[in-house]
mmCIF file of C-alpha atoms in Angstrom:
data_model
loop_
_atom_site.group_PDB
_atom_site.id
_atom_site.type_symbol
_atom_site.label_atom_id
_atom_site.label_comp_id
_atom_site.label_asym_id
_atom_site.label_seq_id
_atom_site.Cartn_x
_atom_site.Cartn_y
_atom_site.Cartn_z
ATOM 1 C CA UNK F 18 36.052 21.128 -35.753
ATOM 2 C CA UNK F 19 36.287 24.463 -33.543
ATOM 3 C CA UNK F 20 34.164 27.790 -34.588
ATOM 4 C CA UNK F 21 35.371 31.583 -34.221
ATOM 5 C CA UNK F 22 33.976 33.896 -31.986
ATOM 6 C CA UNK F 23 32.385 36.464 -33.305
ATOM 7 C CA UNK F 24 33.498 40.274 -31.952
ATOM 8 C CA UNK F 25 31.832 43.417 -31.464
ATOM 9 C CA UNK F 26 31.920 46.281 -30.176
ATOM 10 C CA UNK F 27 30.827 49.497 -29.762
ATOM 11 C CA UNK F 28 32.131 53.002 -28.827
ATOM 12 C CA UNK F 29 30.046 56.089 -27.627
ATOM 13 C CA UNK F 30 26.762 54.328 -28.934
ATOM 14 C CA UNK F 31 28.552 52.787 -32.780
ATOM 15 C CA UNK F 32 29.442 49.976 -34.424
ATOM 16 C CA UNK F 33 33.412 50.463 -34.178
ATOM 17 C CA UNK F 34 34.442 47.360 -34.747
ATOM 18 C CA UNK F 35 35.951 46.884 -37.786
ATOM 19 C CA UNK F 36 37.807 50.431 -38.123
ATOM 20 C CA UNK F 37 39.777 49.187 -33.784
ATOM 21 C CA UNK F 38 41.012 45.872 -35.446
ATOM 22 C CA UNK F 39 40.993 44.383 -32.528
ATOM 23 C CA UNK F 40 43.742 41.884 -32.015
ATOM 24 C CA UNK F 41 43.681 40.917 -28.627
ATOM 25 C CA UNK F 42 40.440 41.159 -26.158
ATOM 26 C CA UNK F 43 40.516 39.977 -21.953
ATOM 27 C CA UNK F 44 37.937 40.149 -19.997
ATOM 28 C CA UNK F 45 37.497 39.983 -16.514
ATOM 29 C CA UNK F 46 34.263 39.984 -14.968
ATOM 30 C CA UNK F 47 34.175 39.114 -11.064
ATOM 31 C CA UNK F 48 31.164 38.815 -8.575
ATOM 32 C CA UNK F 49 32.821 40.990 -5.829
ATOM 33 C CA UNK F 50 34.986 43.454 -4.768
ATOM 34 C CA UNK F 51 37.742 43.995 -8.002
ATOM 35 C CA UNK F 52 36.633 46.420 -10.654
ATOM 36 C CA UNK F 53 35.805 44.271 -13.922
ATOM 37 C CA UNK F 54 38.051 45.136 -17.141
ATOM 38 C CA UNK F 55 38.342 45.163 -20.375
ATOM 39 C CA UNK F 56 41.872 45.091 -21.794
ATOM 40 C CA UNK F 57 42.032 45.427 -26.153
ATOM 41 C CA UNK F 58 45.116 45.624 -28.170
ATOM 42 C CA UNK F 59 44.173 47.187 -31.818
ATOM 43 C CA UNK F 60 45.924 47.195 -34.803
ATOM 44 C CA UNK F 61 48.754 50.731 -34.807
ATOM 45 C CA UNK F 62 46.948 52.303 -37.908
ATOM 46 C CA UNK F 63 43.379 51.191 -35.776
ATOM 47 C CA UNK F 64 40.448 54.159 -34.994
ATOM 48 C CA UNK F 65 42.081 55.801 -31.886
ATOM 49 C CA UNK F 66 39.532 55.611 -28.534
ATOM 50 C CA UNK F 67 39.593 58.605 -25.602
ATOM 51 C CA UNK F 68 39.358 58.702 -22.389
ATOM 52 C CA UNK F 69 36.218 58.434 -21.064
ATOM 53 C CA UNK F 70 34.530 56.479 -24.097
ATOM 54 C CA UNK F 71 31.894 53.719 -23.108
ATOM 55 C CA UNK F 72 32.545 51.073 -25.002
ATOM 56 C CA UNK F 73 29.414 47.905 -24.876
ATOM 57 C CA UNK F 74 30.672 44.146 -25.439
ATOM 58 C CA UNK F 75 28.934 41.496 -27.379
ATOM 59 C CA UNK F 76 30.904 37.979 -28.306
ATOM 60 C CA UNK F 77 29.487 35.004 -29.329
ATOM 61 C CA UNK F 78 29.510 32.324 -32.295
ATOM 62 C CA UNK F 79 26.599 31.964 -33.862
ATOM 63 C CA UNK F 80 24.878 35.458 -32.249
ATOM 64 C CA UNK F 81 25.560 38.425 -30.112
ATOM 65 C CA UNK F 82 25.726 38.439 -26.577
ATOM 66 C CA UNK F 83 26.292 41.373 -24.755
ATOM 67 C CA UNK F 84 28.975 40.566 -21.800
ATOM 68 C CA UNK F 85 28.793 44.385 -20.481
ATOM 69 C CA UNK F 86 30.080 48.005 -21.155
ATOM 70 C CA UNK F 87 33.299 49.902 -19.770
ATOM 71 C CA UNK F 88 35.061 53.231 -19.628
ATOM 72 C CA UNK F 89 37.860 53.719 -21.109
ATOM 73 C CA UNK F 90 40.329 54.402 -17.685
ATOM 74 C CA UNK F 91 43.625 53.982 -18.852
ATOM 75 C CA UNK F 92 45.671 54.338 -23.009
ATOM 76 C CA UNK F 93 49.833 52.954 -23.994
ATOM 77 C CA UNK F 94 50.814 53.476 -27.508
ATOM 78 C CA UNK F 95 53.373 50.762 -28.303
ATOM 79 C CA UNK F 96 55.129 52.691 -31.418
ATOM 80 C CA UNK F 97 54.897 50.836 -35.493
ATOM 81 C CA UNK F 98 53.327 47.656 -33.519
ATOM 82 C CA UNK F 99 50.441 48.269 -31.405
ATOM 83 C CA UNK F 100 47.830 50.597 -29.844
ATOM 84 C CA UNK F 101 46.924 48.951 -25.485
ATOM 85 C CA UNK F 102 43.213 49.961 -23.737
ATOM 86 C CA UNK F 103 41.939 49.474 -20.627
ATOM 87 C CA UNK F 104 38.423 49.637 -19.486
ATOM 88 C CA UNK F 105 36.351 49.550 -16.656
ATOM 89 C CA UNK F 106 33.258 49.083 -15.259
ATOM 90 C CA UNK F 107 32.354 51.385 -12.856
ATOM 91 C CA UNK F 108 32.769 55.691 -14.327
ATOM 92 C CA UNK F 109 34.493 56.991 -11.454
ATOM 93 C CA UNK F 110 33.714 60.374 -12.363
ATOM 94 C CA UNK F 111 30.123 59.919 -10.670
ATOM 95 C CA UNK F 112 31.534 60.680 -7.843
ATOM 96 C CA UNK F 113 31.442 56.841 -5.976
ATOM 97 C CA UNK F 114 34.131 57.425 -4.488
ATOM 98 C CA UNK F 115 34.045 60.794 -3.227
ATOM 99 C CA UNK F 116 33.852 60.529 1.279
ATOM 100 C CA UNK F 117 30.353 61.540 1.839
ATOM 101 C CA UNK F 118 28.060 62.811 5.395
ATOM 102 C CA UNK F 119 24.493 61.714 5.709
ATOM 103 C CA UNK F 120 22.163 59.790 8.324
ATOM 104 C CA UNK F 121 19.512 57.707 5.766
ATOM 105 C CA UNK F 122 16.399 57.639 8.038
ATOM 106 C CA UNK F 123 14.634 53.876 9.508
ATOM 107 C CA UNK F 124 13.315 53.046 5.060
ATOM 108 C CA UNK F 125 14.083 49.371 3.615
ATOM 109 C CA UNK F 126 17.110 48.300 2.987
ATOM 110 C CA UNK F 127 16.597 48.424 -0.893
ATOM 111 C CA UNK F 128 14.972 51.921 -0.870
ATOM 112 C CA UNK F 129 18.542 53.227 0.802
ATOM 113 C CA UNK F 130 20.254 50.969 -2.150
ATOM 114 C CA UNK F 131 18.421 52.731 -5.139
ATOM 115 C CA UNK F 132 18.412 55.415 -3.848
ATOM 116 C CA UNK F 133 22.527 55.614 -4.412
ATOM 117 C CA UNK F 134 21.905 54.528 -7.511
ATOM 118 C CA UNK F 135 19.409 57.455 -8.601
ATOM 119 C CA UNK F 136 22.116 59.640 -7.502
ATOM 120 C CA UNK F 137 24.963 58.268 -9.458
ATOM 121 C CA UNK F 138 23.589 57.883 -12.288
ATOM 122 C CA UNK F 139 22.591 54.305 -11.889
ATOM 123 C CA UNK F 140 20.275 51.411 -12.353
ATOM 124 C CA UNK F 141 19.758 49.295 -9.752
ATOM 125 C CA UNK F 142 19.254 44.878 -9.763
ATOM 126 C CA UNK F 143 18.044 44.095 -6.071
ATOM 127 C CA UNK F 144 18.000 40.795 -5.183
ATOM 128 C CA UNK F 145 18.515 39.139 -1.589
ATOM 129 C CA UNK F 146 16.596 38.195 1.194
ATOM 130 C CA UNK F 147 16.719 40.947 3.685
ATOM 131 C CA UNK F 148 16.308 43.379 1.243
ATOM 132 C CA UNK F 149 12.561 44.690 3.124
ATOM 133 C CA UNK F 150 14.626 44.675 5.876
ATOM 134 C CA UNK F 151 14.297 47.922 8.398
ATOM 135 C CA UNK F 152 17.864 49.890 9.018
ATOM 136 C CA UNK F 153 18.743 53.460 9.877
ATOM 137 C CA UNK F 154 22.482 54.005 8.422
ATOM 138 C CA UNK F 155 25.227 56.109 8.851
ATOM 139 C CA UNK F 156 27.652 57.735 5.911
ATOM 140 C CA UNK F 157 30.707 59.013 7.964
ATOM 141 C CA UNK F 158 33.098 60.239 5.586
ATOM 142 C CA UNK F 159 32.619 57.415 3.742
ATOM 143 C CA UNK F 160 31.811 56.614 0.065
ATOM 144 C CA UNK F 161 28.799 55.543 -2.018
ATOM 145 C CA UNK F 162 31.132 52.333 -3.175
ATOM 146 C CA UNK F 163 32.631 52.216 0.476
ATOM 147 C CA UNK F 164 28.677 51.960 2.356
ATOM 148 C CA UNK F 165 27.630 50.015 -0.301
ATOM 149 C CA UNK F 166 30.624 47.390 0.747
ATOM 150 C CA UNK F 167 29.482 47.519 4.311
ATOM 151 C CA UNK F 168 25.781 46.672 3.352
ATOM 152 C CA UNK F 169 26.802 44.360 0.961
ATOM 153 C CA UNK F 170 28.619 42.214 4.225
ATOM 154 C CA UNK F 171 26.112 42.651 6.446
ATOM 155 C CA UNK F 172 23.008 41.280 4.146
ATOM 156 C CA UNK F 173 25.676 38.450 3.022
ATOM 157 C CA UNK F 174 24.924 39.483 -0.373
ATOM 158 C CA UNK F 175 27.331 40.065 -3.506
ATOM 159 C CA UNK F 176 27.764 44.175 -4.642
ATOM 160 C CA UNK F 177 29.340 44.768 -8.288
ATOM 161 C CA UNK F 178 28.196 47.550 -10.832
ATOM 162 C CA UNK F 179 28.202 46.617 -13.605
ATOM 163 C CA UNK F 180 26.568 48.239 -17.361
ATOM 164 C CA UNK F 181 25.984 51.092 -15.507
ATOM 165 C CA UNK F 182 23.715 48.970 -12.609
ATOM 166 C CA UNK F 183 23.965 48.376 -9.261
ATOM 167 C CA UNK F 184 23.737 44.921 -8.525
ATOM 168 C CA UNK F 185 23.050 42.924 -4.951
ATOM 169 C CA UNK F 186 22.092 39.311 -4.692
ATOM 170 C CA UNK F 187 21.752 37.090 -2.836
ATOM 171 C CA UNK F 188 24.787 34.940 -2.390
ATOM 172 C CA UNK F 189 23.148 31.940 -0.519
ATOM 173 C CA UNK F 190 23.298 28.997 -2.683
ATOM 174 C CA UNK F 191 20.498 27.687 -1.371
ATOM 175 C CA UNK F 192 18.575 30.866 -2.392
ATOM 176 C CA UNK F 193 19.558 30.199 -6.302
ATOM 177 C CA UNK F 194 17.133 32.190 -9.307
ATOM 178 C CA UNK F 195 17.064 29.479 -11.916
ATOM 179 C CA UNK F 196 18.471 31.811 -14.233
ATOM 180 C CA UNK F 197 21.225 32.384 -12.285
ATOM 181 C CA UNK F 198 22.826 29.209 -12.183
ATOM 182 C CA UNK F 199 24.660 27.602 -14.912
ATOM 183 C CA UNK F 200 24.882 23.726 -15.325
ATOM 184 C CA UNK F 201 27.786 21.735 -16.219
ATOM 185 C CA UNK F 202 29.625 18.681 -16.338
ATOM 186 C CA UNK F 203 33.151 17.901 -15.653
ATOM 187 C CA UNK F 204 34.246 15.794 -18.745
ATOM 188 C CA UNK F 205 32.898 19.290 -20.955
ATOM 189 C CA UNK F 206 36.007 20.873 -19.453
ATOM 190 C CA UNK F 207 39.616 21.880 -20.349
ATOM 191 C CA UNK F 208 40.769 21.890 -16.613
ATOM 192 C CA UNK F 209 39.369 20.938 -13.786
ATOM 193 C CA UNK F 210 40.818 21.225 -9.724
ATOM 194 C CA UNK F 211 38.365 21.792 -6.863
ATOM 195 C CA UNK F 212 40.326 22.552 -2.837
ATOM 196 C CA UNK F 213 38.403 20.873 -0.037
ATOM 197 C CA UNK F 214 39.125 22.869 3.308
ATOM 198 C CA UNK F 215 39.968 21.671 6.218
ATOM 199 C CA UNK F 216 37.080 23.941 8.331
ATOM 200 C CA UNK F 217 35.110 23.057 10.466
ATOM 201 C CA UNK F 218 31.196 23.358 8.483
ATOM 202 C CA UNK F 219 29.140 24.991 11.222
ATOM 203 C CA UNK F 220 25.529 24.017 10.919
ATOM 204 C CA UNK F 221 24.472 26.853 13.559
ATOM 205 C CA UNK F 222 25.376 30.128 15.687
ATOM 206 C CA UNK F 223 23.889 30.679 18.863
ATOM 207 C CA UNK F 224 23.675 34.260 19.302
ATOM 208 C CA UNK F 225 23.700 36.084 22.933
ATOM 209 C CA UNK F 226 22.307 39.522 23.203
ATOM 210 C CA UNK F 227 20.642 42.319 25.532
ATOM 211 C CA UNK F 228 17.373 42.054 25.454
ATOM 212 C CA UNK F 229 16.284 45.965 25.000
ATOM 213 C CA UNK F 230 12.854 45.645 27.004
ATOM 214 C CA UNK F 231 13.631 43.719 29.504
ATOM 215 C CA UNK F 232 17.472 45.211 29.955
ATOM 216 C CA UNK F 233 18.396 40.883 30.190
ATOM 217 C CA UNK F 234 20.807 39.128 27.805
ATOM 218 C CA UNK F 235 18.860 36.668 25.990
ATOM 219 C CA UNK F 236 20.342 34.316 22.157
ATOM 220 C CA UNK F 237 18.680 33.163 19.863
ATOM 221 C CA UNK F 238 19.302 30.333 17.357
ATOM 222 C CA UNK F 239 20.063 30.261 13.816
ATOM 223 C CA UNK F 240 20.142 27.029 11.432
ATOM 224 C CA UNK F 241 19.648 23.532 12.409
ATOM 225 C CA UNK F 242 22.283 20.692 13.188
ATOM 226 C CA UNK F 243 25.394 19.740 15.055
ATOM 227 C CA UNK F 244 28.512 21.315 14.895
ATOM 228 C CA UNK F 245 26.733 25.078 16.288
ATOM 229 C CA UNK F 246 28.586 27.695 17.512
ATOM 230 C CA UNK F 247 28.713 30.540 19.906
ATOM 231 C CA UNK F 248 28.815 34.023 19.768
ATOM 232 C CA UNK F 249 28.201 37.443 21.705
ATOM 233 C CA UNK F 250 25.940 40.432 19.985
ATOM 234 C CA UNK F 251 26.027 43.014 23.309
ATOM 235 C CA UNK F 252 28.428 44.830 22.895
ATOM 236 C CA UNK F 253 28.925 48.014 25.324
ATOM 237 C CA UNK F 254 26.528 51.343 25.022
ATOM 238 C CA UNK F 255 24.732 49.265 22.769
ATOM 239 C CA UNK F 256 21.219 46.825 21.435
ATOM 240 C CA UNK F 257 20.166 45.181 18.909
ATOM 241 C CA UNK F 258 17.043 44.971 18.258
ATOM 242 C CA UNK F 259 15.768 41.191 17.632
ATOM 243 C CA UNK F 260 15.035 41.425 13.719
ATOM 244 C CA UNK F 261 18.898 43.083 13.258
ATOM 245 C CA UNK F 262 20.304 40.453 16.139
ATOM 246 C CA UNK F 263 18.493 37.045 13.624
ATOM 247 C CA UNK F 264 19.937 39.254 10.521
ATOM 248 C CA UNK F 265 23.421 39.474 11.725
ATOM 249 C CA UNK F 266 23.521 35.425 13.340
ATOM 250 C CA UNK F 267 22.517 34.524 9.615
ATOM 251 C CA UNK F 268 24.734 36.409 7.930
ATOM 252 C CA UNK F 269 27.930 35.731 10.186
ATOM 253 C CA UNK F 270 27.046 31.767 10.147
ATOM 254 C CA UNK F 271 27.337 32.196 6.273
ATOM 255 C CA UNK F 272 30.319 33.573 6.166
ATOM 256 C CA UNK F 273 32.214 31.124 8.628
ATOM 257 C CA UNK F 274 31.267 28.512 5.994
ATOM 258 C CA UNK F 275 32.789 30.746 3.226
ATOM 259 C CA UNK F 276 36.005 29.768 1.484
ATOM 260 C CA UNK F 277 35.277 25.472 2.698
ATOM 261 C CA UNK F 278 36.338 24.797 -1.242
ATOM 262 C CA UNK F 279 36.964 26.689 -3.751
ATOM 263 C CA UNK F 280 37.880 25.550 -7.111
ATOM 264 C CA UNK F 281 38.715 26.197 -10.953
ATOM 265 C CA UNK F 282 38.407 24.987 -14.345
ATOM 266 C CA UNK F 283 38.437 26.423 -18.085
ATOM 267 C CA UNK F 284 37.186 25.497 -20.743
ATOM 268 C CA UNK F 285 36.158 26.848 -24.707
ATOM 269 C CA UNK F 286 34.917 30.409 -24.332
ATOM 270 C CA UNK F 287 30.949 31.146 -23.574
ATOM 271 C CA UNK F 288 28.353 32.611 -21.347
ATOM 272 C CA UNK F 289 28.876 32.833 -18.216
ATOM 273 C CA UNK F 290 29.066 35.638 -15.493
ATOM 274 C CA UNK F 291 30.472 36.333 -12.439
ATOM 275 C CA UNK F 292 28.212 36.255 -9.668
ATOM 276 C CA UNK F 293 26.114 33.361 -11.234
ATOM 277 C CA UNK F 294 25.657 29.838 -9.398
ATOM 278 C CA UNK F 295 27.190 26.415 -11.134
ATOM 279 C CA UNK F 296 25.923 23.362 -11.102
ATOM 280 C CA UNK F 297 29.094 20.959 -11.193
ATOM 281 C CA UNK F 298 28.678 17.354 -12.256
ATOM 282 C CA UNK F 299 31.257 15.545 -11.285
ATOM 283 C CA UNK F 300 31.488 11.488 -11.605
ATOM 284 C CA UNK F 301 27.201 11.376 -11.211
ATOM 285 C CA UNK F 302 26.555 14.482 -8.667
ATOM 286 C CA UNK F 303 25.299 17.681 -8.975
ATOM 287 C CA UNK F 304 26.984 19.770 -6.251
ATOM 288 C CA UNK F 305 26.646 23.797 -6.970
ATOM 289 C CA UNK F 306 29.320 26.943 -5.848
ATOM 290 C CA UNK F 307 29.287 30.889 -6.675
ATOM 291 C CA UNK F 308 31.282 31.507 -9.600
ATOM 292 C CA UNK F 309 34.037 34.627 -7.969
ATOM 293 C CA UNK F 310 36.029 35.076 -11.193
ATOM 294 C CA UNK F 311 35.561 34.634 -15.176
ATOM 295 C CA UNK F 312 38.200 35.659 -17.140
ATOM 296 C CA UNK F 313 38.009 35.492 -20.818
ATOM 297 C CA UNK F 314 40.845 35.563 -23.719
ATOM 298 C CA UNK F 315 39.977 36.250 -27.471
ATOM 299 C CA UNK F 316 42.076 36.519 -31.019
ATOM 300 C CA UNK F 317 40.272 36.931 -33.888
ATOM 301 C CA UNK F 318 41.059 32.857 -34.218
ATOM 302 C CA UNK F 319 39.471 31.617 -30.884
ATOM 303 C CA UNK F 320 37.757 32.073 -27.225
ATOM 304 C CA UNK F 321 38.926 31.130 -23.826
ATOM 305 C CA UNK F 322 37.567 30.555 -20.805
ATOM 306 C CA UNK F 323 39.069 30.427 -17.147
ATOM 307 C CA UNK F 324 36.270 30.602 -13.779
ATOM 308 C CA UNK F 325 37.003 30.229 -9.886
ATOM 309 C CA UNK F 326 34.010 29.782 -7.825
ATOM 310 C CA UNK F 327 33.304 28.141 -4.282
#
């Protein structure tokens, strides 16, 4: 016997679930690169939502779980049939996409992220390994979202904006926090597929760089074991400090090994978020993956979900 899902939607702080008469709902949750979206289909004679309305989504079975906040960005009327709404997890009226020109003096990178969050009236959740690294950053005709994406790539972190919060988390599976790990047995899933790609799984990287003090080329190794790969970090008219080289090399080694395995699954709806890690038990063996996308589809009678991982 399947339990019926419970849906609650607050609009600008007020519970409007009954007034909206929701016929169906879908929620796409991403770990990076894309904006979380909430799509609603409501009865034609239901309460009407307006552009910019802030919606808070709660889902569950016996009790409610908070899934996120969104801002109405698209409205479509199907005459005498339904009202359709799309809402995004980012309120772009805050100016996050406006190009800016400025410099951030040398300081911990987490301080730069926090200052950008404050400028845009966002909270900040920062938890990645190199967040205390001192950096000097130039923002040249780039938006805040573009700059934050660049920082995330340099530090091998996942960057998203959810629930009015600017979030930076580690991609490294070995550094996952316990509250960001979901455990599932393959036998509990409706479907499961895993694709293994024929790429080299590099265990180490040798970085060649220009030493600032001696003006000579030196090398350092990150990671352990073989196979190994070499990369040159000495650029024309540019030199990096040893800490910068190590950071870039560690980040590049992780990037080289991304996409070795990709998979997806479907199951009955539940509380799982993209950006967290999945401990998947299959044939008695547990392997850890990063959840890159989670999609939920609901009606008043049912709740199903699908997820992608790597």
